[in-house]
PDB file of C-alpha atoms in Angstrom:
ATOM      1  CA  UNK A   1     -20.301  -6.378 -18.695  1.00  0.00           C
ATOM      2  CA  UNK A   2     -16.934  -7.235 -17.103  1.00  0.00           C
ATOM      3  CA  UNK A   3     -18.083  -8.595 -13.801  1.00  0.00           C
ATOM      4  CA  UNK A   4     -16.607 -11.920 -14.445  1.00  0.00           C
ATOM      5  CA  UNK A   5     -13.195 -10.559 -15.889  1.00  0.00           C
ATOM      6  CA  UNK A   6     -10.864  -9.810 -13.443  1.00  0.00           C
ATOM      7  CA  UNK A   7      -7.887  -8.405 -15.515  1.00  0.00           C
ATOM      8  CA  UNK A   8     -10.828  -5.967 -17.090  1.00  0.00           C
ATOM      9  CA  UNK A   9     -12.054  -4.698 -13.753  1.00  0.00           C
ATOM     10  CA  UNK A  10      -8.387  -3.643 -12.886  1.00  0.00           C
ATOM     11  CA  UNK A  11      -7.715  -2.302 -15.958  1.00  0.00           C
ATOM     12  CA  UNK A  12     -10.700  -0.050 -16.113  1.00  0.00           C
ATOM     13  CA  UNK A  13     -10.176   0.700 -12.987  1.00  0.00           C
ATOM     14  CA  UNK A  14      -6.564   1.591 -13.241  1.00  0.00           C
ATOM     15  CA  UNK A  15      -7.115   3.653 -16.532  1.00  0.00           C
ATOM     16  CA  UNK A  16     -10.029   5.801 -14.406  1.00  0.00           C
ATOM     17  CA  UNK A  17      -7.954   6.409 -12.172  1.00  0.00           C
ATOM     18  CA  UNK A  18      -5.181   8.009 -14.271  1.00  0.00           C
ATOM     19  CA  UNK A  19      -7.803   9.216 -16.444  1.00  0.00           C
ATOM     20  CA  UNK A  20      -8.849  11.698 -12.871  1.00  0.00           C
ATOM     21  CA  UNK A  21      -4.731  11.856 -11.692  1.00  0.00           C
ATOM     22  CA  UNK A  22      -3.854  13.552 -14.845  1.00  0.00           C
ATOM     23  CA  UNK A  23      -6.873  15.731 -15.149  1.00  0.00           C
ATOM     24  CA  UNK A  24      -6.226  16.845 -11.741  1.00  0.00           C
ATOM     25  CA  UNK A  25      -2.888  17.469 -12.168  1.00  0.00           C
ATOM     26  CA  UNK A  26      -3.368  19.698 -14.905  1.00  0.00           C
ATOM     27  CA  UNK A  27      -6.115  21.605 -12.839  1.00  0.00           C
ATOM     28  CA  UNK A  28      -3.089  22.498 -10.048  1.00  0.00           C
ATOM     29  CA  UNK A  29      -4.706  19.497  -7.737  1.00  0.00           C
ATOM     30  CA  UNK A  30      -2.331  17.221  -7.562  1.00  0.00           C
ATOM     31  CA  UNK A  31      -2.679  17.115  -3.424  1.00  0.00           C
ATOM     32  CA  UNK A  32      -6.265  15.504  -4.019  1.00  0.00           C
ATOM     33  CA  UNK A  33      -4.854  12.706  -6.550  1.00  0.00           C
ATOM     34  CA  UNK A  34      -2.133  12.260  -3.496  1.00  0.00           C
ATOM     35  CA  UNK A  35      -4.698  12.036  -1.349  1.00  0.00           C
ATOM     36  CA  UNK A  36      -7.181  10.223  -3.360  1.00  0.00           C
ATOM     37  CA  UNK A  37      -4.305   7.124  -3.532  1.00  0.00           C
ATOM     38  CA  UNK A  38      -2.917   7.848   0.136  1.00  0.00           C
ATOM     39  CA  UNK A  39      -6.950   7.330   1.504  1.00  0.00           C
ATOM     40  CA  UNK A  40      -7.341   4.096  -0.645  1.00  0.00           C
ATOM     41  CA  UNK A  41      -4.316   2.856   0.391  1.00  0.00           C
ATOM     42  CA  UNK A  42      -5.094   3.021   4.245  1.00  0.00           C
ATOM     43  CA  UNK A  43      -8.685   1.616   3.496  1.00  0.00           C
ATOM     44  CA  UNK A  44      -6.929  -1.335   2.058  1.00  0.00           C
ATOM     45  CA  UNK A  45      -4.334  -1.499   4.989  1.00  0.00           C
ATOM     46  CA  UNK A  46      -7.837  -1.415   7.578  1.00  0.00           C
ATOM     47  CA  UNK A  47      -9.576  -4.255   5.939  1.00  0.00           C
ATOM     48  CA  UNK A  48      -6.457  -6.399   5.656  1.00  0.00           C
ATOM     49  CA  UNK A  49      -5.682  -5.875   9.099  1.00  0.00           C
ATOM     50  CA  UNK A  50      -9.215  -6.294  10.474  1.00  0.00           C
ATOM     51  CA  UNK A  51      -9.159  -9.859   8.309  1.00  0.00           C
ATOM     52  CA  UNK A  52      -6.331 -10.602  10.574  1.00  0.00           C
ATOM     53  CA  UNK A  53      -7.810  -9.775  13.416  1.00  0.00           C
ATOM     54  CA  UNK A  54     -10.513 -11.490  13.044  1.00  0.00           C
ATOM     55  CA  UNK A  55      -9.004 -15.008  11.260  1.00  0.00           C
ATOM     56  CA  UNK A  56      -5.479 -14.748  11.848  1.00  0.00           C
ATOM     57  CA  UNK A  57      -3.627 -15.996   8.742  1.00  0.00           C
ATOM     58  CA  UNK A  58      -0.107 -15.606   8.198  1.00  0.00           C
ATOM     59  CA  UNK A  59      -0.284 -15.087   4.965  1.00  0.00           C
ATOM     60  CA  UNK A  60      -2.103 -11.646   5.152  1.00  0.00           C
ATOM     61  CA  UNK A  61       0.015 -10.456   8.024  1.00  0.00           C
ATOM     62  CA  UNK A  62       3.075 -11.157   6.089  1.00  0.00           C
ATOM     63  CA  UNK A  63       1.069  -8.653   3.657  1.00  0.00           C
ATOM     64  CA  UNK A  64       0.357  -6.031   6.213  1.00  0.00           C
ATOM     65  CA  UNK A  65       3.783  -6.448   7.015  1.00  0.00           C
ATOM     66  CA  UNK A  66       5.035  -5.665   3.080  1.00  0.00           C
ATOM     67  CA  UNK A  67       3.447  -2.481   3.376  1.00  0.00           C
ATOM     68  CA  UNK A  68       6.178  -0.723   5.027  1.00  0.00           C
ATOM     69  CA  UNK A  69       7.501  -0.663   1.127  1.00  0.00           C
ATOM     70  CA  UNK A  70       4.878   1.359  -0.181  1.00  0.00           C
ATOM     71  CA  UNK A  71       4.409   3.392   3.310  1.00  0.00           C
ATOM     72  CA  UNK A  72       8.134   4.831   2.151  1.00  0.00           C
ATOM     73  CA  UNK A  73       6.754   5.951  -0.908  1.00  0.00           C
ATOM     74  CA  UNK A  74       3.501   7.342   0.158  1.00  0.00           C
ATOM     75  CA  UNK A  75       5.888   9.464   2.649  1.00  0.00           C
ATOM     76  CA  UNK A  76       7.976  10.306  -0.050  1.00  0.00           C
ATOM     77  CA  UNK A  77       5.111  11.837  -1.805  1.00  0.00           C
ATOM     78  CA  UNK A  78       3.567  13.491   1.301  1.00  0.00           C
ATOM     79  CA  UNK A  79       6.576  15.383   2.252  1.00  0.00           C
ATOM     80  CA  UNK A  80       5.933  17.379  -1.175  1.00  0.00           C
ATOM     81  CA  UNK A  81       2.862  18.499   0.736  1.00  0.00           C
ATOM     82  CA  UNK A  82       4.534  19.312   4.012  1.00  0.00           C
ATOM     83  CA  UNK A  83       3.471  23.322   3.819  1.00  0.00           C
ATOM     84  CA  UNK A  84      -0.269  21.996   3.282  1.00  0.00           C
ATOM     85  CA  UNK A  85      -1.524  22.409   7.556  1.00  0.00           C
ATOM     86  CA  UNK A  86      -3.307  19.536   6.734  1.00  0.00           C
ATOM     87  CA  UNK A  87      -0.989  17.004   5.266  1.00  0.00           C
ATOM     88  CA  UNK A  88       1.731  17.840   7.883  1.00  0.00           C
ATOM     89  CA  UNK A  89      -0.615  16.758  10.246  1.00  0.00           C
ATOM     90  CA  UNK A  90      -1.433  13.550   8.816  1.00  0.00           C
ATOM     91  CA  UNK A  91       2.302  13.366   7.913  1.00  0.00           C
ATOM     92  CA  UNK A  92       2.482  12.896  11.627  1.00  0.00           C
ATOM     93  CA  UNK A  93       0.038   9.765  11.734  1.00  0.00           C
ATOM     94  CA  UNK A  94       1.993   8.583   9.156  1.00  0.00           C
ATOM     95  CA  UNK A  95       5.051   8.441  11.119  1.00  0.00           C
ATOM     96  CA  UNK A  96       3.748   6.587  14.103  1.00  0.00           C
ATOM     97  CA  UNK A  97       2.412   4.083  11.396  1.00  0.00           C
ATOM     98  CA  UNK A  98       5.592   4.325   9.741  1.00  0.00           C
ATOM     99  CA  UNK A  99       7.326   3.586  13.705  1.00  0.00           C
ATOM    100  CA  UNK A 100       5.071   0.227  13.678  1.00  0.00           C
ATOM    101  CA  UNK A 101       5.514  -1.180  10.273  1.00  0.00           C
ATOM    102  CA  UNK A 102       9.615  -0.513  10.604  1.00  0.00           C
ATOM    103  CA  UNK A 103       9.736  -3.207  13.193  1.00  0.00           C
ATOM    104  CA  UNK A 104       8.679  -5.781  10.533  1.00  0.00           C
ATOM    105  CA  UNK A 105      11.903  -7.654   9.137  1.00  0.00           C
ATOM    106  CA  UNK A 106      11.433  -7.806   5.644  1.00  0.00           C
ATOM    107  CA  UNK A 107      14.474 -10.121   3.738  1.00  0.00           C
ATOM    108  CA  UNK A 108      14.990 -10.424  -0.224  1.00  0.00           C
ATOM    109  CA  UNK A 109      16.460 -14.400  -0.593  1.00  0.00           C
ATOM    110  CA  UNK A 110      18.348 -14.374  -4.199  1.00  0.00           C
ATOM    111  CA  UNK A 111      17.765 -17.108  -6.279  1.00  0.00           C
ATOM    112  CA  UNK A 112      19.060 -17.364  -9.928  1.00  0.00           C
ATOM    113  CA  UNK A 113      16.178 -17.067 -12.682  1.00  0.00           C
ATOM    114  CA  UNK A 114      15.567 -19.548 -14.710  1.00  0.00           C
ATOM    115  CA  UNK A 115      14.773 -19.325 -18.689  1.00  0.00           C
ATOM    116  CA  UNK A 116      11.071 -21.438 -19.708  1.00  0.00           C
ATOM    117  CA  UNK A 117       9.148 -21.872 -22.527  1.00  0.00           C
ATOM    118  CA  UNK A 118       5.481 -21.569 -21.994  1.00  0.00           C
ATOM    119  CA  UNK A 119       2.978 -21.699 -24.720  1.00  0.00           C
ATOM    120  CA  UNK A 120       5.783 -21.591 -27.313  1.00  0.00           C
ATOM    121  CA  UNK A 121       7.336 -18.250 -25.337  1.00  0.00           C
ATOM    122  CA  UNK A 122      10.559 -17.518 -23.591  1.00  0.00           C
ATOM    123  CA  UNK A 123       9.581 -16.433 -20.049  1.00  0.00           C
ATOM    124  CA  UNK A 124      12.328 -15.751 -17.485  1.00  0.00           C
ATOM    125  CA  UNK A 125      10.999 -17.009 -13.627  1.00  0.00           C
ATOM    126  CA  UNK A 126      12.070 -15.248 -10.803  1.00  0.00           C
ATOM    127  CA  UNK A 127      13.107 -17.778  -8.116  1.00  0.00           C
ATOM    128  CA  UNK A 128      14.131 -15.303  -5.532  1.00  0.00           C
ATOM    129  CA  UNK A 129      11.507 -14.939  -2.395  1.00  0.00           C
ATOM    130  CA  UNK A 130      10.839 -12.356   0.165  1.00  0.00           C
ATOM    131  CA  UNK A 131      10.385 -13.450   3.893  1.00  0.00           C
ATOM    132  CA  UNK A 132       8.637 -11.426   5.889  1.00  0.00           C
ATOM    133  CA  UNK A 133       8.759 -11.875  10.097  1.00  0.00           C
ATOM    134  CA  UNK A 134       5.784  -9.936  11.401  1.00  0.00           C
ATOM    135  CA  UNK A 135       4.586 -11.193  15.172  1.00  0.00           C
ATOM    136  CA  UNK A 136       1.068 -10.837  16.456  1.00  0.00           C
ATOM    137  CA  UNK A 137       2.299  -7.760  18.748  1.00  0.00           C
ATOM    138  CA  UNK A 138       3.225  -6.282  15.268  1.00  0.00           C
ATOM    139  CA  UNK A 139      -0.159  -6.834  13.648  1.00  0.00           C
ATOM    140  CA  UNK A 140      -1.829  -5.185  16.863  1.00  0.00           C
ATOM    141  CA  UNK A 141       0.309  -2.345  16.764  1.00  0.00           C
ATOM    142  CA  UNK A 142      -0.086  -1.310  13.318  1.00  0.00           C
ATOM    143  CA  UNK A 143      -3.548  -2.317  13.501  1.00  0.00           C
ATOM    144  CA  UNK A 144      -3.989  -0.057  16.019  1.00  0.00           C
ATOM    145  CA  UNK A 145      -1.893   2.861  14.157  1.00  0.00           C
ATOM    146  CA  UNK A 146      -4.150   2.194  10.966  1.00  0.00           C
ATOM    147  CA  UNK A 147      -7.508   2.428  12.513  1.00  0.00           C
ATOM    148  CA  UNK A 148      -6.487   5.718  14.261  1.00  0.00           C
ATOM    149  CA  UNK A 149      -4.872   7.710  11.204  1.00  0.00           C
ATOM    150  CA  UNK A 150      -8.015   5.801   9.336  1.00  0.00           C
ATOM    151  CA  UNK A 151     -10.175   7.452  11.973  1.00  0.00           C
ATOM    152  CA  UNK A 152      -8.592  11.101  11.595  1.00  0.00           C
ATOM    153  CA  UNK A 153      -8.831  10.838   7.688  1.00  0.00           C
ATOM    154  CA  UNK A 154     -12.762  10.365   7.452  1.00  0.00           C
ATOM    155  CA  UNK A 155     -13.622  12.600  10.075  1.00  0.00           C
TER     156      UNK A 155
END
């Protein structure tokens, strides 16, 4: 019924998901909820990379290259897991990713907000930008890194 509605699909999607994290939190499971989010993310970080590799665009590499924010937190939340055998081996894939995405410069430019009314609402606009320097050596590298951690997690 929501096919065409966008916001819906993410919302439903995003409330079944915490819908399953919480139940499986209070069953003791949080490491499959970990995992469950660590698995999707990689999948996503594969498909952007093999868009890249296929027809290079700068703008998706600049997104591969953005994911060395969330890789921090995904290795935050892994090291919980360290005593798990198997998540301090993956922990290890996740380094070597974690090696390749480093050498992306990310930079925050500050730029005042400004205060606009839209539809008869204050909304404050965030000027500021990111740049992100990624190189194609970069988007091999991690693209290589991703496919072989991707490789090890649906064996």
């Amino acid at each position: 019924a929501n096919n065409n509605n966008v916001d819906s699909l993410m919302y439903l999607s995003t409330s079944s998901f915490n819908n399953m994290d919480v139940y499986l939190r209070k069953q003791k499971r949080g490491n499959l909820s970990v995992m469950m989010v660590t698995g999707a993310w990689i999948e996503a970080l594969h498909i952007a990379t093999q868009v890249v590799k296929e027809t290079p665009s700068k703008e998706v590499s600049e997104r591969v290259g953005e994911q060395q924010i969330t890789l921090n937190n995904i290795m935050l939340i892994l090291d919980i897991y360290k005593a798990d055998p198997f998540f301090a081996d993956i922990i290890v894939d996740f380094q070597n990713l974690k090696k390749e995405l480093d050498k992306v410069s990310i930079t925050y430019v500050y730029k005042a907000p400004e205060s606009k009314e839209i539809n008869g609402q204050l909304v404050i606009v965030d000027n500021s930008t990111t740049e992100v320097k990624i190189s194609d050596q970069n988007i091999k590298d991690i693209t290589a890194a991703v496919s072989k951690l991707r490789e090890k997690l649906t064996r």
